mmCIF file with all atom_site columns, C-alpha atoms in Angstrom:
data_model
loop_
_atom_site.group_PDB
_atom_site.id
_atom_site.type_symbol
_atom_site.label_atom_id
_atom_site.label_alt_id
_atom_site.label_comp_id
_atom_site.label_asym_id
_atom_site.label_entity_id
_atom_site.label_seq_id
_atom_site.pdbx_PDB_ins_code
_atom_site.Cartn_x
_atom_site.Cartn_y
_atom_site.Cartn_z
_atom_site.occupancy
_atom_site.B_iso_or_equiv
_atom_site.pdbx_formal_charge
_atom_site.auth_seq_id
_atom_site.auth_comp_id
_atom_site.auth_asym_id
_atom_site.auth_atom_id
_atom_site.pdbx_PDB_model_num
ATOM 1   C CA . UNK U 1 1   ? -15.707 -7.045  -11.678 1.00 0.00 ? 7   UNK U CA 1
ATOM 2   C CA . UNK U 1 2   ? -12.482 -9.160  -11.729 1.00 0.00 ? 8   UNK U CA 1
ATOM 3   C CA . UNK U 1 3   ? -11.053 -6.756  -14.585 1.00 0.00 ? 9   UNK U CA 1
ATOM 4   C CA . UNK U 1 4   ? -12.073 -3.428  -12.074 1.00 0.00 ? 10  UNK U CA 1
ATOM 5   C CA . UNK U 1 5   ? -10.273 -5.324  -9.130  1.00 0.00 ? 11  UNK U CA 1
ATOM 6   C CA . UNK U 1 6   ? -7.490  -6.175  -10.674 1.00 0.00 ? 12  UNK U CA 1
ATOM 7   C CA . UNK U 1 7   ? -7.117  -2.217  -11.721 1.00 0.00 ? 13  UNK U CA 1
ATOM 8   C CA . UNK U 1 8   ? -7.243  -1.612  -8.312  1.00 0.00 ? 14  UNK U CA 1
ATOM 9   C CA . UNK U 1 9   ? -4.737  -3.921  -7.136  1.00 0.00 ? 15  UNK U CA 1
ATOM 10  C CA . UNK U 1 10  ? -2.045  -3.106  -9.648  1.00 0.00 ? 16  UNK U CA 1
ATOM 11  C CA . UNK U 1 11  ? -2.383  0.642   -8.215  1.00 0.00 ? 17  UNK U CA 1
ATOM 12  C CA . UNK U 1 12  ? -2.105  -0.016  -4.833  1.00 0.00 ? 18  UNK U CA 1
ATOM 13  C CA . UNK U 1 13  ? 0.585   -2.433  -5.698  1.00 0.00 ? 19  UNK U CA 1
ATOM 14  C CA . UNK U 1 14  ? 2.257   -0.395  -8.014  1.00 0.00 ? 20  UNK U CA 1
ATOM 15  C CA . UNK U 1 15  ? 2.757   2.418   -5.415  1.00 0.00 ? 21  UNK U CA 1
ATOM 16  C CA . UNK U 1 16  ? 4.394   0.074   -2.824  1.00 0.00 ? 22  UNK U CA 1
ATOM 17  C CA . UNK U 1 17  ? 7.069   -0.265  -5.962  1.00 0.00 ? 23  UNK U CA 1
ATOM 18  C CA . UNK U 1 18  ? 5.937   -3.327  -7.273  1.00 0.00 ? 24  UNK U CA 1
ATOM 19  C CA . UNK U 1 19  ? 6.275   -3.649  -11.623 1.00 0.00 ? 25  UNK U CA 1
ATOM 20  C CA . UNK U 1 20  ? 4.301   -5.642  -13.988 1.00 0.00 ? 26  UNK U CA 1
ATOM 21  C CA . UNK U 1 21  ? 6.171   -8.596  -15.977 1.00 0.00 ? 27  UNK U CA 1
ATOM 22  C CA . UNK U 1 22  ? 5.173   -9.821  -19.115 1.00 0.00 ? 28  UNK U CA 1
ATOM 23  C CA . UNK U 1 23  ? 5.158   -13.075 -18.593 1.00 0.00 ? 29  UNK U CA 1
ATOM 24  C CA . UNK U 1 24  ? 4.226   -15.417 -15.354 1.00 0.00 ? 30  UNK U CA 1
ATOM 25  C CA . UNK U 1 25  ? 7.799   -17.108 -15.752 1.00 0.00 ? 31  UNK U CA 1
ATOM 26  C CA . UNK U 1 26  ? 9.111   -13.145 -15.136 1.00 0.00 ? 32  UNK U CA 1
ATOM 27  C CA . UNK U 1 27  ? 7.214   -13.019 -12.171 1.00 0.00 ? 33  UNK U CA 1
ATOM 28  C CA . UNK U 1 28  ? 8.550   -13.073 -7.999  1.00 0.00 ? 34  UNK U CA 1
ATOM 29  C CA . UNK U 1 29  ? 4.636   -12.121 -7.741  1.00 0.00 ? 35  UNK U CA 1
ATOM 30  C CA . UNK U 1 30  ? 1.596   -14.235 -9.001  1.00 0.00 ? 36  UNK U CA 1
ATOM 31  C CA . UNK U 1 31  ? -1.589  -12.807 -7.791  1.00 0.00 ? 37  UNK U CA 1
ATOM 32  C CA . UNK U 1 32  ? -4.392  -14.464 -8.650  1.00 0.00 ? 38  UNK U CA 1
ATOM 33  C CA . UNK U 1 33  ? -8.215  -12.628 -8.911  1.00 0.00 ? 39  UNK U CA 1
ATOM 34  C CA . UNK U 1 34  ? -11.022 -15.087 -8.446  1.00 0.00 ? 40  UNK U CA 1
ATOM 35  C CA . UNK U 1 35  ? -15.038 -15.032 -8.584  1.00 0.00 ? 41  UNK U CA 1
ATOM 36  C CA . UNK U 1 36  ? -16.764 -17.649 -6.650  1.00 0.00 ? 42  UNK U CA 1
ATOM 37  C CA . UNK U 1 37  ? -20.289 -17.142 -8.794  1.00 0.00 ? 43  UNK U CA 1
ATOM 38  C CA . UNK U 1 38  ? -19.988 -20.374 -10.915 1.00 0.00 ? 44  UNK U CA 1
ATOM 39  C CA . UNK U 1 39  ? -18.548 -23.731 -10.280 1.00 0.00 ? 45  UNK U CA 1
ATOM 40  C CA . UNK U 1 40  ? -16.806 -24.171 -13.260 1.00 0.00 ? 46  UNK U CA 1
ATOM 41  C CA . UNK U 1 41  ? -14.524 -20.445 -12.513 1.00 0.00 ? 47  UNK U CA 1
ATOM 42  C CA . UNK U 1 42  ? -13.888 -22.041 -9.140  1.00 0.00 ? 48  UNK U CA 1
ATOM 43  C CA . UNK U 1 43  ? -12.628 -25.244 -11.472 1.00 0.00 ? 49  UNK U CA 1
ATOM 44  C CA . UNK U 1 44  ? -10.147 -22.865 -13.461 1.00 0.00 ? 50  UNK U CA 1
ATOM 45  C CA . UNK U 1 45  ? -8.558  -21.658 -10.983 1.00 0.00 ? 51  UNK U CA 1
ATOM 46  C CA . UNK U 1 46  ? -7.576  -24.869 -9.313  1.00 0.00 ? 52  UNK U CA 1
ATOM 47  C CA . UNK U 1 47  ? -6.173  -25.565 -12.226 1.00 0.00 ? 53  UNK U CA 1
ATOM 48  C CA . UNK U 1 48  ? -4.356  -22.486 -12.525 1.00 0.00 ? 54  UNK U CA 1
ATOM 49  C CA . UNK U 1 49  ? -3.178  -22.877 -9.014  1.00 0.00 ? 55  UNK U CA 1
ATOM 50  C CA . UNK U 1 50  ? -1.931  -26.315 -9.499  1.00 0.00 ? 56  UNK U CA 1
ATOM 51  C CA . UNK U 1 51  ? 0.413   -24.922 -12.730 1.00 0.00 ? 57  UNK U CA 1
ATOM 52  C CA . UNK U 1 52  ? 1.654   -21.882 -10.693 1.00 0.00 ? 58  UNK U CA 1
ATOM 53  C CA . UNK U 1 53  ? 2.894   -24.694 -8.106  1.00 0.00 ? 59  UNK U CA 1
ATOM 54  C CA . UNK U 1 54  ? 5.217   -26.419 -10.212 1.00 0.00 ? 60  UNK U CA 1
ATOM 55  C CA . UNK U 1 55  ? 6.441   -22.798 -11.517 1.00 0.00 ? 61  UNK U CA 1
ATOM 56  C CA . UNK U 1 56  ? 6.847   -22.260 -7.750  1.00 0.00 ? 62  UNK U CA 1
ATOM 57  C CA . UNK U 1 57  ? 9.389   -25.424 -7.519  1.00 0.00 ? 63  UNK U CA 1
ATOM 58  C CA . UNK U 1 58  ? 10.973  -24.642 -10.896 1.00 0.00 ? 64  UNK U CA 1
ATOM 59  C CA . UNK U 1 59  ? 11.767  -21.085 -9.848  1.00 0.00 ? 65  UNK U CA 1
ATOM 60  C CA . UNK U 1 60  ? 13.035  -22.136 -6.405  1.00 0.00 ? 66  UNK U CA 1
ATOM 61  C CA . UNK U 1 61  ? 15.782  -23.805 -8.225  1.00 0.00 ? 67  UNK U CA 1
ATOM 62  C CA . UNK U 1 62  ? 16.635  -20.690 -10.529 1.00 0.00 ? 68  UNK U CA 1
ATOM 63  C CA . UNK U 1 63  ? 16.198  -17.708 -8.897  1.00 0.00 ? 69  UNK U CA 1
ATOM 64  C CA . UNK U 1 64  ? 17.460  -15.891 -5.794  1.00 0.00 ? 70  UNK U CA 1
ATOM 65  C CA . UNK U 1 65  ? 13.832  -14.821 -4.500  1.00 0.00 ? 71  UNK U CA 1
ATOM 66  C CA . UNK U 1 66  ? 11.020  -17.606 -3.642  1.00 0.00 ? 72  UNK U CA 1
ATOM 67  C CA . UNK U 1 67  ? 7.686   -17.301 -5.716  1.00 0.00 ? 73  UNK U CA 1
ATOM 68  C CA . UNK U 1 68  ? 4.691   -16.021 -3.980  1.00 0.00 ? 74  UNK U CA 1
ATOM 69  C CA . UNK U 1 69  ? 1.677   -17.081 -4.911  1.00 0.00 ? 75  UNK U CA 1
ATOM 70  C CA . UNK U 1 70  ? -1.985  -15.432 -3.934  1.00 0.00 ? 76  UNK U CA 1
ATOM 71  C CA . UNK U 1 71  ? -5.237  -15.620 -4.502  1.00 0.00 ? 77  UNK U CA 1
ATOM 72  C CA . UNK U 1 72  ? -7.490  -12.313 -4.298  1.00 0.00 ? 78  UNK U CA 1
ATOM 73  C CA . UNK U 1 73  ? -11.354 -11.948 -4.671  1.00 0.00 ? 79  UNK U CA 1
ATOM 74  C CA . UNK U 1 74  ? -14.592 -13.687 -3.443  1.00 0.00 ? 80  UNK U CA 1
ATOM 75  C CA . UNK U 1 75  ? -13.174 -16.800 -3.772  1.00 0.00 ? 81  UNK U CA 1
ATOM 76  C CA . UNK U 1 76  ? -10.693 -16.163 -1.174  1.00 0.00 ? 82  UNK U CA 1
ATOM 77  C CA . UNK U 1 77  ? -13.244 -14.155 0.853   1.00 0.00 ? 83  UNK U CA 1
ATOM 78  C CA . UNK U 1 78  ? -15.109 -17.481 0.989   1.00 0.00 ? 84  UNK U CA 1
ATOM 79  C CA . UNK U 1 79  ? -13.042 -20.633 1.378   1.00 0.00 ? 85  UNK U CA 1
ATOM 80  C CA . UNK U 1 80  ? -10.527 -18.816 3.343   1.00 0.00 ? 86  UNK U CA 1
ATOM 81  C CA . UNK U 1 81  ? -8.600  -20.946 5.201   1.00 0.00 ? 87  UNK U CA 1
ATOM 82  C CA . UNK U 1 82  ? -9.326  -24.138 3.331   1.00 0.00 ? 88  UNK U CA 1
ATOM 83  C CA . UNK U 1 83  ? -7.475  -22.564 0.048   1.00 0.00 ? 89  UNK U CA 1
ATOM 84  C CA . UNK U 1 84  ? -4.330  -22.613 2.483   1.00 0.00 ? 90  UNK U CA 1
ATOM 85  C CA . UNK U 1 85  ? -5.279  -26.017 3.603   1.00 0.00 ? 91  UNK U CA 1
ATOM 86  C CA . UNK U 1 86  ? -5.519  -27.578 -0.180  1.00 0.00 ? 92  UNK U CA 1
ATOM 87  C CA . UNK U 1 87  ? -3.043  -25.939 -1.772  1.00 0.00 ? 93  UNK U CA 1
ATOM 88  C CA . UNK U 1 88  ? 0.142   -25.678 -0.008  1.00 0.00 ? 94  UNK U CA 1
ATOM 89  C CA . UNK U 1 89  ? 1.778   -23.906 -3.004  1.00 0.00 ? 95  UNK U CA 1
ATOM 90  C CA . UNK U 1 90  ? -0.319  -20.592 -1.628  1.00 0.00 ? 96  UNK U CA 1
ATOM 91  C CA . UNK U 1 91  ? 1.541   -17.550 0.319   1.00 0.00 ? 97  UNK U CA 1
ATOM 92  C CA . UNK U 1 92  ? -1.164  -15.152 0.501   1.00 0.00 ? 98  UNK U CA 1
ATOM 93  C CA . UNK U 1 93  ? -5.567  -15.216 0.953   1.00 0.00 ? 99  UNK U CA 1
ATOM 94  C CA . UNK U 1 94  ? -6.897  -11.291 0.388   1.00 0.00 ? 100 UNK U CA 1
ATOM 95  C CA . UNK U 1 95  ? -10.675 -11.016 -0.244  1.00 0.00 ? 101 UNK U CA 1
ATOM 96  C CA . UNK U 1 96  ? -12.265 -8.212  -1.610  1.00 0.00 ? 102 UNK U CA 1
ATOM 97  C CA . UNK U 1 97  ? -12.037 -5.845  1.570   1.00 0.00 ? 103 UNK U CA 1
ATOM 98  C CA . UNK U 1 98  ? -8.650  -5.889  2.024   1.00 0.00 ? 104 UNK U CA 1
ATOM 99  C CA . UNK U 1 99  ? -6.610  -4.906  -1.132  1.00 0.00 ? 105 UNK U CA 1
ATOM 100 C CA . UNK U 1 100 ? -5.183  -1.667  0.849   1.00 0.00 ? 106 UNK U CA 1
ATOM 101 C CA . UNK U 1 101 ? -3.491  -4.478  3.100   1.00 0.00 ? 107 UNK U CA 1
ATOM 102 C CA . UNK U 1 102 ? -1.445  -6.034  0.026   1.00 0.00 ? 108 UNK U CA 1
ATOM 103 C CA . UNK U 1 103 ? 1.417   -4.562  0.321   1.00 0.00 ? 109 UNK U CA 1
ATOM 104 C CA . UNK U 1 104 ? 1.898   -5.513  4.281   1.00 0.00 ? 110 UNK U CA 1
ATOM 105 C CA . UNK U 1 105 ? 0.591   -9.068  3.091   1.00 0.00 ? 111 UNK U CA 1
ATOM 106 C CA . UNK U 1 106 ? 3.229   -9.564  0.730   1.00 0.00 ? 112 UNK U CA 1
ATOM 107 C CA . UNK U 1 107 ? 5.629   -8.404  3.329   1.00 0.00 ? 113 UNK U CA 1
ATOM 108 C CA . UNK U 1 108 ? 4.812   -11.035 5.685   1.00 0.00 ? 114 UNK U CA 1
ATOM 109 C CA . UNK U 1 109 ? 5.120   -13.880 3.056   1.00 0.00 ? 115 UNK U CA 1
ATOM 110 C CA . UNK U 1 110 ? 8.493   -13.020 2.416   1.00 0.00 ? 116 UNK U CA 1
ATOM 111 C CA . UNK U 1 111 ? 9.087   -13.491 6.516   1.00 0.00 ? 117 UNK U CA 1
ATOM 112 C CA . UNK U 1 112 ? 8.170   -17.059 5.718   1.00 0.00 ? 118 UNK U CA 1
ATOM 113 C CA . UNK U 1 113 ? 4.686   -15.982 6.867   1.00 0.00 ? 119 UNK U CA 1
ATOM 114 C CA . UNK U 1 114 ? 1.261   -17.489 5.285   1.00 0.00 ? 120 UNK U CA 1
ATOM 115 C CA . UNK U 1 115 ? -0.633  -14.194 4.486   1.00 0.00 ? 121 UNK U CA 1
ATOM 116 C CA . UNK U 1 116 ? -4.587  -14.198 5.384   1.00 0.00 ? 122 UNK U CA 1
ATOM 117 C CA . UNK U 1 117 ? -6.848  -11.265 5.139   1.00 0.00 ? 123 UNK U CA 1
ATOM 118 C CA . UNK U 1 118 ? -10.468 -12.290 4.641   1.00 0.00 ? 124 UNK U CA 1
ATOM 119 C CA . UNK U 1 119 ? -12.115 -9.514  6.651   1.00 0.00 ? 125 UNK U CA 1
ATOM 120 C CA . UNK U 1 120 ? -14.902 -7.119  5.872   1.00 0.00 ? 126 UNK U CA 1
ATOM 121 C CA . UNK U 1 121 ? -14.078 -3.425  5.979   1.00 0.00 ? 127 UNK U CA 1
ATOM 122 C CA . UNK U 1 122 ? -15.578 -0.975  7.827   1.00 0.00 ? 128 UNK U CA 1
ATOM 123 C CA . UNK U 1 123 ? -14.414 1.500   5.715   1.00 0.00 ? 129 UNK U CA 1
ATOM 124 C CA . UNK U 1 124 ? -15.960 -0.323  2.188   1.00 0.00 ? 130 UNK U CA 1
ATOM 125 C CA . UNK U 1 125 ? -18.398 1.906   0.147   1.00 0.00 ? 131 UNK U CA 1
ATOM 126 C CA . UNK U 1 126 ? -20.816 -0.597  1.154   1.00 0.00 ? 132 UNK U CA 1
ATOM 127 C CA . UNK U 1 127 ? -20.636 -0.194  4.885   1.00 0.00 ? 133 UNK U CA 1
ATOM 128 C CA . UNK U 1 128 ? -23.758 1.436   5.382   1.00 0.00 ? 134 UNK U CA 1
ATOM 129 C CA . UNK U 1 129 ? -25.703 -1.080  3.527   1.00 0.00 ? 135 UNK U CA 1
ATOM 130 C CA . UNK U 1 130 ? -27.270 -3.930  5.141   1.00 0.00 ? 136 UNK U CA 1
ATOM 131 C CA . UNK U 1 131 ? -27.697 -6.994  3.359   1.00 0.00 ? 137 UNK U CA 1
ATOM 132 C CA . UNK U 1 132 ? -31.451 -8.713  3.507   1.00 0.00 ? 138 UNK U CA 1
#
């Protein structure tokens, strides 16, 4: 699922002009696609976050654009607002439902903004499903 999300993102992203880097160092971007299924995933990307955070502070003193950092997924669909909260280091909070939004996300972190988007689409395939 996180491998077909990601292929989503990079096309929407992509065709707002954004480019892929090989290498997280390369990056004025770090977007980061999380499943909230299992405790331990939840664990690795804590720990991921906490790395990209002292990237964040190394970059800020070598390059002319500020990192952005973001998490996308389920895990961002649920903790929301408490991802912000824990880790300062964060720009942007998409879940699942709002990858069309990215681009205007993105554009409001570089405003000095805090980007959240955590809401269900009405749009989503899955709109006409009820959950039991």
């Amino acid at each position: 699922m996180n491998v077909n999300d990601t292929e989503v993102v990079w096309s929407i992203l992509k065709s707002s002009g954004y480019s892929k880097v090989n290498h997280p160092r390369e990056a004025d971007v770090i977007l980061v696609m999380t499943c909230a299924i299992r405790e331990n995933a939840e664990g690795k990307v804590w720990d991921r976050l906490r790395f990209y955070r002292s990237m964040k502070q190394i970059h800020k003193k070598h390059r002319t654009f500020p990192l952005k950092i973001g998490v996308l997924g389920c895990m961002a669909e649920r903790l929301k607002k408490s991802l912000l909260e824990k880790e300062q280091a964060l720009d942007l909070v998409a879940g699942p439902d709002s990858y069309k939004d990215l681009p205007r996300l993105l554009a409001l972190t570089y405003s000095n903004q805090t980007a959240i988007n955590v809401l269900l689409s009405l749009d989503e395939t899955y709109a006409d499903i009820t959950p039991v």
